[in-house]
mmCIF file of C-alpha atoms and ligand atoms in Angstrom:
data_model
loop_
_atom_site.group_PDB
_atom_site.id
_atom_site.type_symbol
_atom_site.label_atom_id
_atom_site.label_comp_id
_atom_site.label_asym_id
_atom_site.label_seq_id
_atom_site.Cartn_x
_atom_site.Cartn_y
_atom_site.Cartn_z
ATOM 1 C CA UNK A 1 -41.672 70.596 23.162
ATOM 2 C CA UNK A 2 -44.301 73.183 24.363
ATOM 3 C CA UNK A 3 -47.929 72.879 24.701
ATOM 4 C CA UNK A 4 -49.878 75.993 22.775
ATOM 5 C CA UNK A 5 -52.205 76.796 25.525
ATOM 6 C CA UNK A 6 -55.005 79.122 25.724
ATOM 7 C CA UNK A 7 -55.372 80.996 21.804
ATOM 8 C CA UNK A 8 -58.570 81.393 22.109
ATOM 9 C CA UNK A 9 -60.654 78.944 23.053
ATOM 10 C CA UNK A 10 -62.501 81.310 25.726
ATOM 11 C CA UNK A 11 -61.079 79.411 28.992
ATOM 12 C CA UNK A 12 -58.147 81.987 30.020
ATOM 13 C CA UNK A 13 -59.716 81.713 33.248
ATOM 14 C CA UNK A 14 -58.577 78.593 34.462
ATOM 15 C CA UNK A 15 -54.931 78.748 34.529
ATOM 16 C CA UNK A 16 -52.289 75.710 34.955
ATOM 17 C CA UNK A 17 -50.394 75.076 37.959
ATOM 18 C CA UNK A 18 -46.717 75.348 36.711
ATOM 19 C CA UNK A 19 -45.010 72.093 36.023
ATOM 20 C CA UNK A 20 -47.771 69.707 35.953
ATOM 21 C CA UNK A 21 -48.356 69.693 32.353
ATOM 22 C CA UNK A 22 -43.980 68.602 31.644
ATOM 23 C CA UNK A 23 -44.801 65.837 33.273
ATOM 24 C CA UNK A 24 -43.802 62.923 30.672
ATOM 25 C CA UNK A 25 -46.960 61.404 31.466
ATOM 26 C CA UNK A 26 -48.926 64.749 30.567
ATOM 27 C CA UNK A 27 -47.152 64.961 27.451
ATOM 28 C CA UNK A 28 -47.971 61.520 26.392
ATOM 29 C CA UNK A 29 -51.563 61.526 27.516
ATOM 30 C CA UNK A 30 -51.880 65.179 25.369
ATOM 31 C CA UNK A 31 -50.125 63.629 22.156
ATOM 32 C CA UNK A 32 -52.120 60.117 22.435
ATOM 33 C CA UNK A 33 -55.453 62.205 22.638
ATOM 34 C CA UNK A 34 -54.843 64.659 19.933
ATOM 35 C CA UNK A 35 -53.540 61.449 17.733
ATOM 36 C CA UNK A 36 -56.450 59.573 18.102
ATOM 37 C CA UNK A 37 -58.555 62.916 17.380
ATOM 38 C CA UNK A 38 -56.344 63.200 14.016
ATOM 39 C CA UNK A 39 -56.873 59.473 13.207
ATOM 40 C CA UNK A 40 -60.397 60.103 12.926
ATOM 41 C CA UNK A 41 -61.366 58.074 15.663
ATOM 42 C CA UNK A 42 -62.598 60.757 18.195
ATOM 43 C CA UNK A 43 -65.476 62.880 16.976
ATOM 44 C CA UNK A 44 -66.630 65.688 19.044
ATOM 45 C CA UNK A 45 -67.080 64.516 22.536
ATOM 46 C CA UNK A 46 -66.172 60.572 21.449
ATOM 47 C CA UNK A 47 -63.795 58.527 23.496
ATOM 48 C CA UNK A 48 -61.997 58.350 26.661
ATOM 49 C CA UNK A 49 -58.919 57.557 28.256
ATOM 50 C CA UNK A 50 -57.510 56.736 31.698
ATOM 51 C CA UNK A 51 -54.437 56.199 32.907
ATOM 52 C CA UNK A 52 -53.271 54.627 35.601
ATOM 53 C CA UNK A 53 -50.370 56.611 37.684
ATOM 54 C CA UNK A 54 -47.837 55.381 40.381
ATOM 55 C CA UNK A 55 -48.268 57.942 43.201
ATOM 56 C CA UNK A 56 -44.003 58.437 42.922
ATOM 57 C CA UNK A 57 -45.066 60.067 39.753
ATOM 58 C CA UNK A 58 -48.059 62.429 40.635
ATOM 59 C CA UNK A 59 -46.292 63.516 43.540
ATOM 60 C CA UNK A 60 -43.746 66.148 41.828
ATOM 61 C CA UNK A 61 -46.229 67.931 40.744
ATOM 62 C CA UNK A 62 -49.530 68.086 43.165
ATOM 63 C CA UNK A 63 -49.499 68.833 46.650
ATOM 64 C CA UNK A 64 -52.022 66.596 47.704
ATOM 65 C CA UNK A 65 -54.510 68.699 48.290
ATOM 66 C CA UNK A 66 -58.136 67.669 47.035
ATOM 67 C CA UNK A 67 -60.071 70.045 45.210
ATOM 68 C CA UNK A 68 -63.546 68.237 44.948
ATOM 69 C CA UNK A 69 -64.721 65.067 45.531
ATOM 70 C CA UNK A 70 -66.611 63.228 43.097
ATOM 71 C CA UNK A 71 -68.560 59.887 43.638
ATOM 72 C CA UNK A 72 -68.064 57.480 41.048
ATOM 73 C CA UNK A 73 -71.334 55.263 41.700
ATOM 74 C CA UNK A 74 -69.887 52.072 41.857
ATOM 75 C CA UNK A 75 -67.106 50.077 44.261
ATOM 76 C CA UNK A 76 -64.127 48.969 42.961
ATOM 77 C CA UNK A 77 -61.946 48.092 46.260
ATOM 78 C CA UNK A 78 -58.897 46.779 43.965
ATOM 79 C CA UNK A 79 -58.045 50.219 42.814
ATOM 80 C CA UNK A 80 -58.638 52.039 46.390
ATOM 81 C CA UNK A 81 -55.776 54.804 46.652
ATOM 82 C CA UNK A 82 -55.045 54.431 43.176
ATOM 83 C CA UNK A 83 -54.254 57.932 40.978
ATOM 84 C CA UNK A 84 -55.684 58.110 37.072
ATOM 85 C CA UNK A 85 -54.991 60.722 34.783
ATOM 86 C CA UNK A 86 -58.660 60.390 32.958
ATOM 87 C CA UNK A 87 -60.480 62.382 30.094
ATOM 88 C CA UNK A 88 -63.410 64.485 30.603
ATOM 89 C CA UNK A 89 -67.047 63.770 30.054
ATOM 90 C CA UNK A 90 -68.475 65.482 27.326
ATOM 91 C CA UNK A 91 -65.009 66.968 26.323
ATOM 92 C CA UNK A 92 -63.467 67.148 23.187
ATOM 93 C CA UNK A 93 -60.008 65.394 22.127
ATOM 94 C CA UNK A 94 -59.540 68.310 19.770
ATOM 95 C CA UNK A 95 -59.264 70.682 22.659
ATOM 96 C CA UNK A 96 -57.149 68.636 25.192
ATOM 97 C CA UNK A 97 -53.986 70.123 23.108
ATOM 98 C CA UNK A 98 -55.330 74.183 24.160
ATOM 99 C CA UNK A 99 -56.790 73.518 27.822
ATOM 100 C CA UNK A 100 -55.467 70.214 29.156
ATOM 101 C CA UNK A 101 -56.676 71.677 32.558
ATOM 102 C CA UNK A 102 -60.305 71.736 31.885
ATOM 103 C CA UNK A 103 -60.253 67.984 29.868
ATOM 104 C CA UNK A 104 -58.388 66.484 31.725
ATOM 105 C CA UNK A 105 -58.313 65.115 35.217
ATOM 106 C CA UNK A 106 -56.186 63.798 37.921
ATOM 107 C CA UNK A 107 -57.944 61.780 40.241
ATOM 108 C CA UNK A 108 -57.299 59.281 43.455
ATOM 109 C CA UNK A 109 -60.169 56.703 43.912
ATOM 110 C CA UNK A 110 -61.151 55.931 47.655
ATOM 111 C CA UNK A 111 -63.972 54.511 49.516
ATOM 112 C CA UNK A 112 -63.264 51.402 48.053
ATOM 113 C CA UNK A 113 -63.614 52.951 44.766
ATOM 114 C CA UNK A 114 -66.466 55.160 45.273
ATOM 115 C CA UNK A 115 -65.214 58.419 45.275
ATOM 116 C CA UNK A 116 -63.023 60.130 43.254
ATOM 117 C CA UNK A 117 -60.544 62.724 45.129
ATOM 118 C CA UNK A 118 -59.786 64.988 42.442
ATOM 119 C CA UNK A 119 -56.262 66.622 42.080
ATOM 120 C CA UNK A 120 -55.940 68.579 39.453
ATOM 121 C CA UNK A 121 -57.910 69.144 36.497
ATOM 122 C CA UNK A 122 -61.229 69.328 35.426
ATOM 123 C CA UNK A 123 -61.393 73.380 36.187
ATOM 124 C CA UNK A 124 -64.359 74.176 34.540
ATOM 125 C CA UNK A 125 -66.808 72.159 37.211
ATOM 126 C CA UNK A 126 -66.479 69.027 35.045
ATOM 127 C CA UNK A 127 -65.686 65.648 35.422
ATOM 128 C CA UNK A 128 -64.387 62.255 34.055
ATOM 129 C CA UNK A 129 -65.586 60.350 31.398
ATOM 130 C CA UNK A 130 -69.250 58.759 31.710
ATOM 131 C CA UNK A 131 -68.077 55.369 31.131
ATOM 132 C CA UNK A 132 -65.749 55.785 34.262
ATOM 133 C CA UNK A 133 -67.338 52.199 35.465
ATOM 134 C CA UNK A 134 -65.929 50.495 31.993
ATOM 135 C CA UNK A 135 -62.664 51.961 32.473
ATOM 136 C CA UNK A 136 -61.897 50.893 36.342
ATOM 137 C CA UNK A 137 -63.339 48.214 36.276
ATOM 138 C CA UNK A 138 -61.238 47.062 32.790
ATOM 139 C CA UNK A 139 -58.346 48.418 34.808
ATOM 140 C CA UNK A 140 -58.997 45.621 37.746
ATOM 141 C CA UNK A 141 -59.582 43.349 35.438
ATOM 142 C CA UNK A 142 -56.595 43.809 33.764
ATOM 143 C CA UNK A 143 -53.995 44.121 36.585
ATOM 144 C CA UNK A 144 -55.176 40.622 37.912
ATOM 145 C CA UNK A 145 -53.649 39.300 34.665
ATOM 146 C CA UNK A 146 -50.729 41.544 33.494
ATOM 147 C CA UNK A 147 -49.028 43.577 36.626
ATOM 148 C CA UNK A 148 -48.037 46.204 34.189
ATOM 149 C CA UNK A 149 -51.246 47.021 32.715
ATOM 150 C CA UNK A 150 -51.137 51.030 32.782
ATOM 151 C CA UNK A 151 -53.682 52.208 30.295
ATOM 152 C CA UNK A 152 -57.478 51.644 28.968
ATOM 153 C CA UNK A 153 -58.306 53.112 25.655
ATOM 154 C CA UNK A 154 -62.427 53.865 24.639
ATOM 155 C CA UNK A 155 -62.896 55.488 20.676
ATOM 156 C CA UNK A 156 -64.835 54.756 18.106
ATOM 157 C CA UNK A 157 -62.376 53.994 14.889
ATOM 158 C CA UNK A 158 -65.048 53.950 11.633
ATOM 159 C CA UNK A 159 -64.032 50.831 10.153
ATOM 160 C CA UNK A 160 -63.880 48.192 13.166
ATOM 161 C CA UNK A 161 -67.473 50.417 13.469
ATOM 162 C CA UNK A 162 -68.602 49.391 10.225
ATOM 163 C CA UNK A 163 -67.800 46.124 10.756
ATOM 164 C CA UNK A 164 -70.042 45.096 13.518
ATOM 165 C CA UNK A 165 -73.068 46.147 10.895
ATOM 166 C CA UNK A 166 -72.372 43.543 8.702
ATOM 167 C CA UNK A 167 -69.842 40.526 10.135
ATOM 168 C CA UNK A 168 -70.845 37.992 12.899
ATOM 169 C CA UNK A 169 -70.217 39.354 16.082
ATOM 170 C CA UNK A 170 -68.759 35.425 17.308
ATOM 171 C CA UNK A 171 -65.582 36.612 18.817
ATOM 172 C CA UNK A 172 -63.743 33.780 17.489
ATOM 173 C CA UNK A 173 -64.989 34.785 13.654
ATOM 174 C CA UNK A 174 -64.428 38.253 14.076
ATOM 175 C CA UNK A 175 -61.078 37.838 15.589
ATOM 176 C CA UNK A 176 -60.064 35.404 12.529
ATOM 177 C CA UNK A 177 -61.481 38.011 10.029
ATOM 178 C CA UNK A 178 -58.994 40.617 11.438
ATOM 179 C CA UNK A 179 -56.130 38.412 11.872
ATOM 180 C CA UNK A 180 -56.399 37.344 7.978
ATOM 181 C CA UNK A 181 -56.995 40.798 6.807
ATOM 182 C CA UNK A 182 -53.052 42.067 7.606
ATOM 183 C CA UNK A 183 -50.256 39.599 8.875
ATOM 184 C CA UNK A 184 -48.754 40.679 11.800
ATOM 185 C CA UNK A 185 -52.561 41.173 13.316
ATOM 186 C CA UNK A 186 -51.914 37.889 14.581
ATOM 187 C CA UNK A 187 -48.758 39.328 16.177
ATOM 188 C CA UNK A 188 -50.027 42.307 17.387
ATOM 189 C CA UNK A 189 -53.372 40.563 19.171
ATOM 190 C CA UNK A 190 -52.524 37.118 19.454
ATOM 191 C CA UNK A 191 -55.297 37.246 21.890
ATOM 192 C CA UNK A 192 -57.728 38.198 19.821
ATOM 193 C CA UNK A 193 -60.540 40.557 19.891
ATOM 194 C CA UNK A 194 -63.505 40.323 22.133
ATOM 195 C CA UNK A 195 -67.170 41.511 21.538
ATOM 196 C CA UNK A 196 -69.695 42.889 23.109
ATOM 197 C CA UNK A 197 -73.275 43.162 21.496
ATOM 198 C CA UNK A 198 -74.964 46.577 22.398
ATOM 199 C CA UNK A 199 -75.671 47.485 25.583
ATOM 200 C CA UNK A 200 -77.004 50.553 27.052
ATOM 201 C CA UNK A 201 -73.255 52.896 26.889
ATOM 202 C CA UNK A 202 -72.245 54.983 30.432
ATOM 203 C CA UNK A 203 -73.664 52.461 33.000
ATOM 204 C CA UNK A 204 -72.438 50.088 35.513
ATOM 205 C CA UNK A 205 -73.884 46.972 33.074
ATOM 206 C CA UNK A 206 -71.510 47.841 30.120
ATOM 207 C CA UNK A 207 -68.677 48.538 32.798
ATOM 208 C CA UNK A 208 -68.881 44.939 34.063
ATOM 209 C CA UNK A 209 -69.531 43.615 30.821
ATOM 210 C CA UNK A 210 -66.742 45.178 29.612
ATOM 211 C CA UNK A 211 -64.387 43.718 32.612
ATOM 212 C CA UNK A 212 -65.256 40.472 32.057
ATOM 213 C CA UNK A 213 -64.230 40.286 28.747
ATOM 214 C CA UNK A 214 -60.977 42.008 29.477
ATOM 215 C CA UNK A 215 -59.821 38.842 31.283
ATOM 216 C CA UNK A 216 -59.296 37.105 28.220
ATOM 217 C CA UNK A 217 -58.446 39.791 25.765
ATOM 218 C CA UNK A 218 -57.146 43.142 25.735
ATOM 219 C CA UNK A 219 -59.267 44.569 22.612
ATOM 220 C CA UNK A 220 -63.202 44.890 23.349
ATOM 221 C CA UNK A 221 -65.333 45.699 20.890
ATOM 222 C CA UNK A 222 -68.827 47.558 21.504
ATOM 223 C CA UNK A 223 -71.285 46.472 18.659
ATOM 224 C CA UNK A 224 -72.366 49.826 16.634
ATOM 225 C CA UNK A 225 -70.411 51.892 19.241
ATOM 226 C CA UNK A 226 -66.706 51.107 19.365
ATOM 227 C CA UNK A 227 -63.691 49.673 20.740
ATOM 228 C CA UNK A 228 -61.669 49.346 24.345
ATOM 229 C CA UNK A 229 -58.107 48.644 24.363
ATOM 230 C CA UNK A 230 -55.432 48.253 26.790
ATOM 231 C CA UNK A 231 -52.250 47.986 27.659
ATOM 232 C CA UNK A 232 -48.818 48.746 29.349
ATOM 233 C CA UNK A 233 -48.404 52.152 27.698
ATOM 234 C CA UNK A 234 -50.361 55.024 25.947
ATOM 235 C CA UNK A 235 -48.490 53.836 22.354
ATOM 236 C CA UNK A 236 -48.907 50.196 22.802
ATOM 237 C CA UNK A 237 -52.768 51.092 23.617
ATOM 238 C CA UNK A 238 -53.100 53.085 20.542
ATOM 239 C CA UNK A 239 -50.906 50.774 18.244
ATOM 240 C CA UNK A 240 -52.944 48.062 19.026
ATOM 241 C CA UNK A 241 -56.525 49.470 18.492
ATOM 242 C CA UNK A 242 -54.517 51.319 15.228
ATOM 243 C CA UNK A 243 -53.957 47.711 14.185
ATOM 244 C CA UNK A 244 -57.181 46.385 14.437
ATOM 245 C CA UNK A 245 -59.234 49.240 12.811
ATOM 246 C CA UNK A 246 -56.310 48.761 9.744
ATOM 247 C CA UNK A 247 -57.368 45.303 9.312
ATOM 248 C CA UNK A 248 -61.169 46.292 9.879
ATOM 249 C CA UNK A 249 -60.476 49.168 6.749
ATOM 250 C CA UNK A 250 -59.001 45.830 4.801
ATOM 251 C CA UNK A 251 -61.983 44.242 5.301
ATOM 252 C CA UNK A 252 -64.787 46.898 4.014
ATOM 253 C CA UNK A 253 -62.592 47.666 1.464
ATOM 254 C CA UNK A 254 -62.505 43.432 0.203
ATOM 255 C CA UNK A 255 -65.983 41.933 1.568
ATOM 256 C CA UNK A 256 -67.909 42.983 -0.880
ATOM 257 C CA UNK A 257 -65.583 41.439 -3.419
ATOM 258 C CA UNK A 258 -64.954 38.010 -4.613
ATOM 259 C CA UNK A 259 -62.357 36.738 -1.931
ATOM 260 C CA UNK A 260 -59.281 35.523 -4.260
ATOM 261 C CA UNK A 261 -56.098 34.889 -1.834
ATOM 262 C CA UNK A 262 -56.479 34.607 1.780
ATOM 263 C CA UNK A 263 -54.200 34.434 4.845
ATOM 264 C CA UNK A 264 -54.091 30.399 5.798
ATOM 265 C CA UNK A 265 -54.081 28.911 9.713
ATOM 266 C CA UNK A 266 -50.799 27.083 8.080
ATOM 267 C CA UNK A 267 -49.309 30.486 7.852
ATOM 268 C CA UNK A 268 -50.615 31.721 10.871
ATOM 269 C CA UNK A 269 -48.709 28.850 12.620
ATOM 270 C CA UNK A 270 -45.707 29.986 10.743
ATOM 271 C CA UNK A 271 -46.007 33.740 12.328
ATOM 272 C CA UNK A 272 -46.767 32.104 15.429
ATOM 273 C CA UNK A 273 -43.162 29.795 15.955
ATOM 274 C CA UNK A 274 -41.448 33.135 14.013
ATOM 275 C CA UNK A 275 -42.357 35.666 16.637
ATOM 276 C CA UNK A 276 -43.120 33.507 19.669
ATOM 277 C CA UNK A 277 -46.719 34.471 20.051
ATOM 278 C CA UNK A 278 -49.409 31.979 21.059
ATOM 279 C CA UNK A 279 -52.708 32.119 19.130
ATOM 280 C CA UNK A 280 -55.575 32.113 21.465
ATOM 281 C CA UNK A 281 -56.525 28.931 22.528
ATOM 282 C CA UNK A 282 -58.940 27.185 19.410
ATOM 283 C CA UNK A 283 -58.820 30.076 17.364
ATOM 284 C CA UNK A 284 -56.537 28.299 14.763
ATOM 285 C CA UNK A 285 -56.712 24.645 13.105
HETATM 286 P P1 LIG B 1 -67.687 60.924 27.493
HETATM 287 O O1 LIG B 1 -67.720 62.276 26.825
HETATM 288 O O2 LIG B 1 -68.545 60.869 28.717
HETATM 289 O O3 LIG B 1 -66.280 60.443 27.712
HETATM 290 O O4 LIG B 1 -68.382 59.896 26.482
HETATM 291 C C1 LIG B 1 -67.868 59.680 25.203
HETATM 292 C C2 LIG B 1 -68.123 58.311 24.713
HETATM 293 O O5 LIG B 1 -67.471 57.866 23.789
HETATM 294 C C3 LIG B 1 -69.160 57.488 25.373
HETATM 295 O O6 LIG B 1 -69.052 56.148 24.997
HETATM 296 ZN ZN1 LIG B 2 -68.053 55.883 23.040
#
């Protein structure tokens, strides 16, 4: 596998260090991002990514040395010394593929979180994603309550979109609408999707907003914006906001139609015992 780099795209300027873009977790992070651009889900400058990195795996290919540093405007003492591979604000997923090296970023928060020392990356003067605050602060969030959470996941997928124009935003409704809409939802989020009503995007507020409702789930949904996941891995990330925006396609395909058959809470308890997932707690009768 090689990365085209540089036909172009007017940045042969900023060249690569060697090596740095093999890394497995470079790869992954370039074929998520230009997936999610092909799914649709990332126009123009839309979305973000972060991932979280052990420092065993940054350290083959930087030398440690820190290029700028960059405060991030809020503290976040959980993640202090922590690296994150992160996308760029105001860059495009469609050009991550040509000139990782100016969308991308490798950082290592300090100050308790409130600078970012970055490592590599971001060559043009840039830096990471404006919601930043939404993505740490999910990542803290979600360490507390699964170790191996790696991975926090911002687009904005057109259907799960559409949705929040014309369903309830009660996370316990919307998260039954999905699950009945395709039957391994259920399977895939037995946690079930949180929501957020709008708030003011690329601030603090919709960072801790955000957090808070990644304790109990690890799909977020921003009324009329978008959708946060997370996860262990860049695939499981993607698979599972790929499976919600399915079922949310289901449903503006059916709602405006007279509902014949329907997915039962008798069958859902059926899926449940079958592939030893637990329902979130009251979501089922
Ligand atoms: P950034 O370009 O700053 O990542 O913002 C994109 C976005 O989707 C904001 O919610
Ligand atoms: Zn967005």
């Amino acid at each position: 596998f090689t990365i085209p780099l540089f036909t172009g795209n007017g940045c042969n300027d900023f060249l690569p260090i060697p090596g740095i873009l093999t890394a497995p977790w470079m790869v992954e992070m370039i074929r998520t991002v230009t997936n999610m651009y092909d799914h649709g889900w990332d126009e123009r400058n839309g979305g973000n990514v972060s991932l979280l990195l052990e420092e065993s795996q940054v350290n083959d290919y930087v030398d440690g040395a820190v290029l700028r540093e960059i405060p991030t405007g809020f503290s976040c003492p959980e993640l202090d010394g922590k690296y994150f591979l992160v996308t760029g604000t105001g860059k495009y997923f469609k050009n991550v593929q040509y000139a990782p090296e100016i969308n991308l970023g490798l950082v290592r928060l300090t100050d308790g979180g409130e600078t970012a020392q970055l490592l590599w990356g971001f060559a043009d003067g840039g830096k990471f994603t404006s919601e930043f605050p939404a993505h740490m602060m999910s990542h803290a969030e979600r360490l507390k309550v699964d170790p191996q959470n790696r991975v926090v996941m911002h687009c904005h997928p057109a259907n799960l979109l559409a949705m929040t124009y014309v369903h309830s935003l009660d996370e316990k409704a919307f998260t039954r609408t999905l699950w009945q809409m395709c039957t391994e939802c259920i399977v895939v989020f037995p946690d079930g999707v949180n929501v957020l009503p709008w708030i003011l995007c690329g601030t603090n507020e919709i960072g801790e907003a955000t957090a808070e409702k990644m304790r109990t789930a690890r799909l977020v949904v921003w009324a009329q914006h978008g959708i946060y996941g997370a996860g262990k891995d860049l695939d499981e990330t993607f698979g599972l906001i790929e499976t919600a925006e399915k079922a949310a396609e289901i449903y503006m395909k059916i709602a405006h139609l007279p509902l014949v058959n329907t997915s039962t809470d008798e069958q859902m308890h059926q899926l449940e015992a079958h592939f030893g997932v637990k329902a979130r707690e009251g979501y089922l009768s």
